[in-house]
């Protein structure tokens, strides 16, 4: 830490100006070193909310207890600031620049009095990549600094980028008093600026993630001809040594991290799954007519609930050291504990708020408890995950959590139909959003909370991107969560999802059977390898079935949803809906 001479002057100016308004007692530049992390950690430990784990089991790991009122992203406090409300669209809360300055900027005045302001320069994307973009987060939260140094590339590499491009996204974050009534996460897409106040958690406060990585980046991508998506990226290596890459969009807490780190079932000897990213993909057309993707992050901020050596051994290995556990329980020997890790917590375990836990006392960990871990520690991290050019995409997957309606997998007829499938996907809500859990909400491309501009324009951008590439990835929809009449999952999920990925890649290679249905191409049971799964033919049929009655209702709901976008909705999307209706009527 400490002031350095080689700070680009536009950045120095921004820091000085912000400090004048927020009035911190001092300003500290962060370089992302271990020494710096050690000092921050000591400081944070004094709050009693940052507890070093047992180094015998979890070296250099910490349990962090957030404020109980601040445990998930708060979409109702999240705004896009533009002069024209139409630019933000019906998918965003909108605030005028004037109101933002008067109502929100005034909250920042003196907000860091008596505190340290940390300056965190960070890079999104691999260094020396045409995808890479810099940001700076000014924050008074040591937890944010310690998280950002895992989630992004902090320090000199970012300053060099700012120096050579003159370009960076400005971000200011102040904890203030965590008052939920005055909590704001504001995005200025044109100004490339982010303001976050009265929150300290995850996507509200780690400004590189959803704020820059998706909301600001999606706007930049629209202007510059690329895509910023809420997608994992994985590679599947075949026994012949060839690797194919897939990107997949699911809403928060629907298993993106598990899929990204999937372990193929034992019967698939010679196959490997490589993890490139688990949450965000920046995607560009390449000269070869394909789409190329990078993971702009450097770490994972994954859901812990249900994670154990059986469901996700690779995540378990990833967070064994140098990691942060937010809102988990703490066992008497100072290890983190969460629901699903083992059958029951050891006696004497503390819950996520530090209270002694008793059976029947509610959950030990908060359902949105998370790990923050360096991506390079993942045993399946792709050897080329930091390739400046990214990886070429063979397929794009959309998916959600649906008890019914959506079959295990289907393939879109073509790019435009695929855009429609993504634009109309739906999922039951999870603990990653504050608010009711288990309600079906339509979440186009899993970007509803993250698209930094009018989603009608976003759909148009997707359609146009398809026209610009000569070798588009094929588009699929998957649903691991379909249940039977008793509410039991029909599909085993986790590692067994590999079987679905194999069908998808075989389709892309022109080598797998499919039957056309009203919603797309569905595999006949014989086209999927279901060996050893002990599924009855009835279960398989139910899993792959397309009920016209359910889909007619679905089409009505889709129509209602799309109506929100009014005349701005691309006509291609309305045509797709009419075509779906015609196919449903014909069947
Ligand atoms: O809290 S985050 O937005 O970072 C995680 C998520 O909801 O996906
Ligand atoms: Mn996410």
Short mmCIF file of N, CA and C in Angstrom, two decimals, residues 394-510:
data_model
loop_
_atom_site.label_atom_id
_atom_site.label_comp_id
_atom_site.label_asym_id
_atom_site.label_seq_id
_atom_site.Cartn_x
_atom_site.Cartn_y
_atom_site.Cartn_z
N UNK A 394 -18.95 -23.56 -29.48
CA UNK A 394 -19.67 -24.50 -30.34
C UNK A 394 -21.17 -24.44 -30.07
N UNK A 395 -21.54 -24.21 -28.81
CA UNK A 395 -22.96 -24.16 -28.45
C UNK A 395 -23.20 -23.13 -27.35
N UNK A 396 -24.41 -22.59 -27.35
CA UNK A 396 -24.87 -21.72 -26.26
C UNK A 396 -26.09 -22.39 -25.64
N UNK A 397 -26.11 -22.43 -24.30
CA UNK A 397 -27.24 -23.05 -23.59
C UNK A 397 -27.98 -21.99 -22.79
N UNK A 398 -29.30 -22.06 -22.83
CA UNK A 398 -30.11 -21.28 -21.91
C UNK A 398 -30.82 -22.26 -21.00
N UNK A 399 -31.08 -21.85 -19.77
CA UNK A 399 -31.77 -22.79 -18.89
C UNK A 399 -32.33 -22.11 -17.68
N UNK A 400 -33.21 -22.83 -17.03
CA UNK A 400 -33.80 -22.29 -15.81
C UNK A 400 -34.21 -23.43 -14.93
N UNK A 401 -34.88 -23.06 -13.86
CA UNK A 401 -35.35 -24.00 -12.87
C UNK A 401 -36.84 -24.09 -13.10
N UNK A 402 -37.31 -25.16 -13.77
CA UNK A 402 -38.75 -25.30 -14.04
C UNK A 402 -39.22 -26.67 -13.58
N UNK A 403 -40.21 -26.68 -12.71
CA UNK A 403 -40.80 -27.95 -12.27
C UNK A 403 -41.47 -28.68 -13.43
N UNK A 404 -42.03 -27.89 -14.35
CA UNK A 404 -42.79 -28.49 -15.45
C UNK A 404 -42.48 -27.72 -16.73
N UNK A 405 -43.25 -27.97 -17.75
CA UNK A 405 -43.22 -27.28 -19.05
C UNK A 405 -41.97 -27.60 -19.88
N UNK A 406 -40.78 -27.20 -19.41
CA UNK A 406 -39.58 -27.33 -20.24
C UNK A 406 -38.98 -28.73 -20.11
N UNK A 407 -38.78 -29.41 -21.26
CA UNK A 407 -38.14 -30.73 -21.21
C UNK A 407 -36.67 -30.62 -20.84
N UNK A 408 -36.05 -31.74 -20.58
CA UNK A 408 -34.64 -31.78 -20.18
C UNK A 408 -33.75 -30.97 -21.12
N UNK A 409 -33.98 -31.14 -22.42
CA UNK A 409 -33.16 -30.40 -23.39
C UNK A 409 -33.92 -30.28 -24.71
N UNK A 410 -33.76 -29.17 -25.37
CA UNK A 410 -34.19 -29.06 -26.77
C UNK A 410 -33.31 -28.05 -27.50
N UNK A 411 -33.27 -28.23 -28.81
CA UNK A 411 -32.42 -27.39 -29.64
C UNK A 411 -33.27 -26.41 -30.44
N UNK A 412 -32.83 -25.18 -30.51
CA UNK A 412 -33.55 -24.18 -31.31
C UNK A 412 -33.39 -24.50 -32.80
N UNK A 413 -34.39 -24.08 -33.60
CA UNK A 413 -34.34 -24.37 -35.04
C UNK A 413 -33.22 -23.62 -35.73
N UNK A 414 -32.95 -22.39 -35.29
CA UNK A 414 -31.88 -21.59 -35.89
C UNK A 414 -31.55 -20.44 -34.93
N UNK A 415 -30.67 -19.54 -35.33
CA UNK A 415 -30.21 -18.47 -34.42
C UNK A 415 -31.38 -17.62 -33.92
N UNK A 416 -32.24 -17.17 -34.86
CA UNK A 416 -33.33 -16.28 -34.43
C UNK A 416 -34.29 -16.98 -33.47
N UNK A 417 -34.58 -18.23 -33.76
CA UNK A 417 -35.41 -18.99 -32.84
C UNK A 417 -34.68 -19.14 -31.50
N UNK A 418 -33.38 -19.33 -31.56
CA UNK A 418 -32.58 -19.44 -30.33
C UNK A 418 -32.64 -18.16 -29.50
N UNK A 419 -32.62 -17.01 -30.20
CA UNK A 419 -32.73 -15.74 -29.47
C UNK A 419 -34.10 -15.67 -28.79
N UNK A 420 -35.13 -16.13 -29.49
CA UNK A 420 -36.47 -16.17 -28.89
C UNK A 420 -36.50 -17.10 -27.67
N UNK A 421 -35.87 -18.25 -27.79
CA UNK A 421 -35.83 -19.20 -26.66
C UNK A 421 -35.15 -18.54 -25.45
N UNK A 422 -34.05 -17.85 -25.70
CA UNK A 422 -33.37 -17.14 -24.62
C UNK A 422 -34.19 -15.99 -24.08
N UNK A 423 -34.83 -15.28 -24.98
CA UNK A 423 -35.59 -14.07 -24.59
C UNK A 423 -36.81 -14.41 -23.76
N UNK A 424 -37.27 -15.65 -23.85
CA UNK A 424 -38.52 -16.00 -23.17
C UNK A 424 -38.31 -17.04 -22.07
N UNK A 425 -37.05 -17.33 -21.75
CA UNK A 425 -36.80 -18.35 -20.73
C UNK A 425 -37.29 -17.87 -19.36
N UNK A 426 -37.61 -18.84 -18.51
CA UNK A 426 -38.18 -18.50 -17.20
C UNK A 426 -37.57 -19.41 -16.16
N UNK A 427 -37.66 -18.98 -14.91
CA UNK A 427 -37.08 -19.77 -13.83
C UNK A 427 -37.77 -19.42 -12.52
N UNK A 428 -37.73 -20.38 -11.61
CA UNK A 428 -38.24 -20.09 -10.27
C UNK A 428 -37.16 -19.35 -9.49
N UNK A 429 -37.54 -18.31 -8.76
CA UNK A 429 -36.56 -17.46 -8.07
C UNK A 429 -35.87 -18.21 -6.94
N UNK A 430 -34.65 -17.76 -6.59
CA UNK A 430 -33.82 -18.42 -5.57
C UNK A 430 -33.39 -17.40 -4.52
N UNK A 431 -32.60 -17.86 -3.56
CA UNK A 431 -32.15 -17.00 -2.46
C UNK A 431 -31.14 -15.95 -2.91
N UNK A 432 -30.68 -16.02 -4.18
CA UNK A 432 -29.71 -15.02 -4.63
C UNK A 432 -30.35 -13.65 -4.82
N UNK A 433 -31.67 -13.62 -4.96
CA UNK A 433 -32.37 -12.34 -5.03
C UNK A 433 -33.08 -12.16 -3.70
N UNK A 434 -33.10 -10.92 -3.17
CA UNK A 434 -33.95 -10.75 -2.00
C UNK A 434 -35.40 -10.72 -2.49
N UNK A 435 -36.31 -11.24 -1.70
CA UNK A 435 -37.70 -11.35 -2.12
C UNK A 435 -38.15 -12.80 -2.07
N UNK A 436 -39.37 -13.06 -2.56
CA UNK A 436 -39.94 -14.40 -2.46
C UNK A 436 -39.14 -15.42 -3.27
N UNK A 437 -39.05 -16.63 -2.75
CA UNK A 437 -38.31 -17.70 -3.41
C UNK A 437 -39.30 -18.67 -4.06
N UNK A 438 -39.01 -19.16 -5.27
CA UNK A 438 -39.83 -20.20 -5.88
C UNK A 438 -40.92 -19.69 -6.81
N UNK A 439 -40.93 -18.39 -7.08
CA UNK A 439 -41.92 -17.81 -7.98
C UNK A 439 -41.37 -17.86 -9.40
N UNK A 440 -42.20 -18.27 -10.38
CA UNK A 440 -41.72 -18.30 -11.76
C UNK A 440 -41.59 -16.88 -12.28
N UNK A 441 -40.39 -16.55 -12.73
CA UNK A 441 -40.26 -15.24 -13.39
C UNK A 441 -39.51 -15.41 -14.69
N UNK A 442 -39.93 -14.66 -15.67
CA UNK A 442 -39.27 -14.71 -16.96
C UNK A 442 -37.96 -13.94 -16.85
N UNK A 443 -36.89 -14.55 -17.29
CA UNK A 443 -35.57 -13.96 -17.08
C UNK A 443 -34.76 -14.15 -18.36
N UNK A 444 -35.00 -13.29 -19.36
CA UNK A 444 -34.35 -13.45 -20.65
C UNK A 444 -32.84 -13.59 -20.53
N UNK A 445 -32.31 -14.62 -21.14
CA UNK A 445 -30.87 -14.89 -21.15
C UNK A 445 -30.27 -14.81 -19.74
N UNK A 446 -31.09 -14.97 -18.69
CA UNK A 446 -30.65 -14.79 -17.29
C UNK A 446 -30.08 -13.40 -17.06
N UNK A 447 -30.49 -12.45 -17.89
CA UNK A 447 -29.94 -11.10 -17.84
C UNK A 447 -30.94 -10.07 -17.31
N UNK A 448 -32.13 -10.49 -16.93
CA UNK A 448 -33.14 -9.51 -16.52
C UNK A 448 -32.59 -8.53 -15.47
N UNK A 449 -31.90 -9.01 -14.41
CA UNK A 449 -31.39 -8.05 -13.43
C UNK A 449 -30.07 -7.39 -13.85
N UNK A 450 -29.53 -7.78 -14.99
CA UNK A 450 -28.15 -7.37 -15.31
C UNK A 450 -27.99 -6.63 -16.64
N UNK A 451 -29.06 -6.55 -17.43
CA UNK A 451 -28.93 -5.87 -18.73
C UNK A 451 -28.98 -4.36 -18.47
N UNK A 452 -27.92 -3.66 -18.84
CA UNK A 452 -27.81 -2.25 -18.48
C UNK A 452 -28.58 -1.31 -19.38
N UNK A 453 -29.47 -1.83 -20.23
CA UNK A 453 -30.25 -0.96 -21.11
C UNK A 453 -31.54 -1.68 -21.48
N UNK A 454 -32.34 -1.02 -22.30
CA UNK A 454 -33.65 -1.57 -22.68
C UNK A 454 -33.50 -2.96 -23.31
N UNK A 455 -34.17 -3.92 -22.71
CA UNK A 455 -34.00 -5.29 -23.16
C UNK A 455 -34.53 -5.54 -24.57
N UNK A 456 -35.46 -4.72 -25.03
CA UNK A 456 -35.92 -4.85 -26.41
C UNK A 456 -34.75 -4.58 -27.35
N UNK A 457 -33.93 -3.58 -27.01
CA UNK A 457 -32.74 -3.27 -27.83
C UNK A 457 -31.69 -4.38 -27.71
N UNK A 458 -31.66 -4.98 -26.53
CA UNK A 458 -30.74 -6.10 -26.29
C UNK A 458 -31.11 -7.29 -27.19
N UNK A 459 -32.42 -7.58 -27.29
CA UNK A 459 -32.86 -8.67 -28.18
C UNK A 459 -32.44 -8.35 -29.62
N UNK A 460 -32.62 -7.10 -30.02
CA UNK A 460 -32.24 -6.68 -31.38
C UNK A 460 -30.73 -6.88 -31.57
N UNK A 461 -29.97 -6.51 -30.56
CA UNK A 461 -28.52 -6.66 -30.65
C UNK A 461 -28.15 -8.14 -30.86
N UNK A 462 -28.81 -9.03 -30.12
CA UNK A 462 -28.56 -10.47 -30.29
C UNK A 462 -28.88 -10.90 -31.72
N UNK A 463 -30.01 -10.45 -32.25
CA UNK A 463 -30.40 -10.84 -33.61
C UNK A 463 -29.36 -10.34 -34.59
N UNK A 464 -28.91 -9.11 -34.40
CA UNK A 464 -27.91 -8.55 -35.32
C UNK A 464 -26.57 -9.26 -35.21
N UNK A 465 -26.20 -9.65 -34.01
CA UNK A 465 -24.94 -10.39 -33.85
C UNK A 465 -24.98 -11.68 -34.68
N UNK A 466 -26.13 -12.33 -34.68
CA UNK A 466 -26.28 -13.57 -35.45
C UNK A 466 -26.04 -13.34 -36.93
N UNK A 467 -26.42 -12.16 -37.41
CA UNK A 467 -26.25 -11.86 -38.84
C UNK A 467 -24.80 -11.58 -39.17
N UNK A 468 -24.03 -11.21 -38.14
CA UNK A 468 -22.65 -10.83 -38.39
C UNK A 468 -21.69 -12.00 -38.38
N UNK A 469 -22.15 -13.16 -37.92
CA UNK A 469 -21.22 -14.29 -37.83
C UNK A 469 -21.64 -15.38 -38.82
N UNK A 470 -20.63 -16.00 -39.42
CA UNK A 470 -20.95 -17.00 -40.44
C UNK A 470 -21.02 -18.41 -39.86
N UNK A 471 -20.42 -18.60 -38.68
CA UNK A 471 -20.45 -19.94 -38.06
C UNK A 471 -20.99 -19.83 -36.63
N UNK A 472 -22.28 -19.48 -36.53
CA UNK A 472 -22.84 -19.26 -35.18
C UNK A 472 -22.88 -20.55 -34.37
N UNK A 473 -22.71 -20.43 -33.06
CA UNK A 473 -22.93 -21.62 -32.22
C UNK A 473 -24.40 -22.00 -32.28
N UNK A 474 -24.71 -23.28 -32.13
CA UNK A 474 -26.12 -23.68 -32.05
C UNK A 474 -26.64 -23.37 -30.66
N UNK A 475 -27.94 -23.12 -30.57
CA UNK A 475 -28.54 -22.70 -29.30
C UNK A 475 -29.47 -23.79 -28.76
N UNK A 476 -29.35 -24.06 -27.46
CA UNK A 476 -30.14 -25.10 -26.80
C UNK A 476 -30.79 -24.55 -25.54
N UNK A 477 -31.83 -25.23 -25.08
CA UNK A 477 -32.43 -24.93 -23.78
C UNK A 477 -32.36 -26.19 -22.93
N UNK A 478 -31.94 -26.04 -21.67
CA UNK A 478 -31.90 -27.20 -20.77
C UNK A 478 -32.67 -26.90 -19.49
N UNK A 479 -33.17 -27.95 -18.88
CA UNK A 479 -33.86 -27.84 -17.59
C UNK A 479 -33.57 -29.08 -16.77
N UNK A 480 -32.69 -28.93 -15.78
CA UNK A 480 -32.31 -30.08 -14.94
C UNK A 480 -33.35 -30.32 -13.85
N UNK A 481 -34.35 -29.46 -13.73
CA UNK A 481 -35.14 -29.39 -12.49
C UNK A 481 -36.59 -29.88 -12.64
N UNK A 482 -36.90 -30.58 -13.72
CA UNK A 482 -38.27 -31.04 -13.92
C UNK A 482 -38.62 -32.10 -12.87
N UNK A 483 -39.85 -32.05 -12.35
CA UNK A 483 -40.24 -32.99 -11.29
C UNK A 483 -41.44 -33.83 -11.72
N UNK A 484 -41.67 -34.92 -10.99
CA UNK A 484 -42.86 -35.74 -11.23
C UNK A 484 -44.00 -35.25 -10.34
N UNK A 485 -45.11 -36.00 -10.36
CA UNK A 485 -46.30 -35.57 -9.61
C UNK A 485 -46.01 -35.47 -8.11
N UNK A 486 -45.05 -36.23 -7.63
CA UNK A 486 -44.72 -36.20 -6.20
C UNK A 486 -43.69 -35.11 -5.87
N UNK A 487 -43.29 -34.35 -6.88
CA UNK A 487 -42.31 -33.29 -6.63
C UNK A 487 -40.87 -33.78 -6.60
N UNK A 488 -40.65 -35.06 -7.02
CA UNK A 488 -39.28 -35.58 -7.05
C UNK A 488 -38.62 -35.22 -8.38
N UNK A 489 -37.33 -34.86 -8.33
CA UNK A 489 -36.62 -34.55 -9.58
C UNK A 489 -36.60 -35.77 -10.49
N UNK A 490 -36.92 -35.54 -11.77
CA UNK A 490 -36.90 -36.64 -12.74
C UNK A 490 -35.49 -36.95 -13.22
N UNK A 491 -34.62 -35.96 -13.12
CA UNK A 491 -33.27 -36.10 -13.67
C UNK A 491 -32.25 -36.01 -12.54
N UNK A 492 -31.22 -36.88 -12.51
CA UNK A 492 -30.28 -36.85 -11.38
C UNK A 492 -29.42 -35.58 -11.31
N UNK A 493 -29.23 -34.91 -12.44
CA UNK A 493 -28.46 -33.66 -12.44
C UNK A 493 -26.99 -33.85 -12.16
N UNK A 494 -26.34 -32.77 -11.70
CA UNK A 494 -24.90 -32.76 -11.36
C UNK A 494 -24.08 -33.42 -12.47
N UNK A 495 -23.19 -34.36 -12.14
CA UNK A 495 -22.30 -34.96 -13.13
C UNK A 495 -23.04 -35.60 -14.29
N UNK A 496 -24.25 -36.08 -14.02
CA UNK A 496 -25.00 -36.77 -15.09
C UNK A 496 -25.42 -35.79 -16.20
N UNK A 497 -25.38 -34.50 -15.91
CA UNK A 497 -25.69 -33.52 -16.97
C UNK A 497 -24.73 -33.66 -18.15
N UNK A 498 -23.60 -34.29 -17.89
CA UNK A 498 -22.62 -34.55 -18.95
C UNK A 498 -23.26 -35.28 -20.13
N UNK A 499 -24.20 -36.16 -19.83
CA UNK A 499 -24.88 -36.95 -20.89
C UNK A 499 -25.62 -36.02 -21.84
N UNK A 500 -26.20 -34.97 -21.27
CA UNK A 500 -26.93 -34.00 -22.10
C UNK A 500 -25.94 -33.18 -22.94
N UNK A 501 -24.83 -32.81 -22.31
CA UNK A 501 -23.80 -32.06 -23.06
C UNK A 501 -23.30 -32.88 -24.26
N UNK A 502 -23.17 -34.19 -24.06
CA UNK A 502 -22.69 -35.03 -25.17
C UNK A 502 -23.70 -35.04 -26.32
N UNK A 503 -24.99 -35.09 -25.99
CA UNK A 503 -26.00 -35.04 -27.06
C UNK A 503 -25.91 -33.69 -27.79
N UNK A 504 -25.75 -32.63 -27.01
CA UNK A 504 -25.67 -31.28 -27.59
C UNK A 504 -24.49 -31.18 -28.56
N UNK A 505 -23.32 -31.66 -28.14
CA UNK A 505 -22.15 -31.56 -29.01
C UNK A 505 -22.27 -32.49 -30.21
N UNK A 506 -22.91 -33.62 -30.01
CA UNK A 506 -23.14 -34.52 -31.15
C UNK A 506 -24.07 -33.86 -32.17
N UNK A 507 -25.08 -33.15 -31.69
CA UNK A 507 -25.96 -32.39 -32.59
C UNK A 507 -25.15 -31.38 -33.39
N UNK A 508 -24.26 -30.67 -32.69
CA UNK A 508 -23.46 -29.64 -33.36
C UNK A 508 -22.55 -30.25 -34.42
N UNK A 509 -22.18 -31.50 -34.19
CA UNK A 509 -21.32 -32.18 -35.17
C UNK A 509 -22.16 -32.89 -36.23
N UNK A 510 -23.47 -32.72 -36.16
CA UNK A 510 -24.35 -33.37 -37.14
C UNK A 510 -24.44 -34.87 -36.95
#
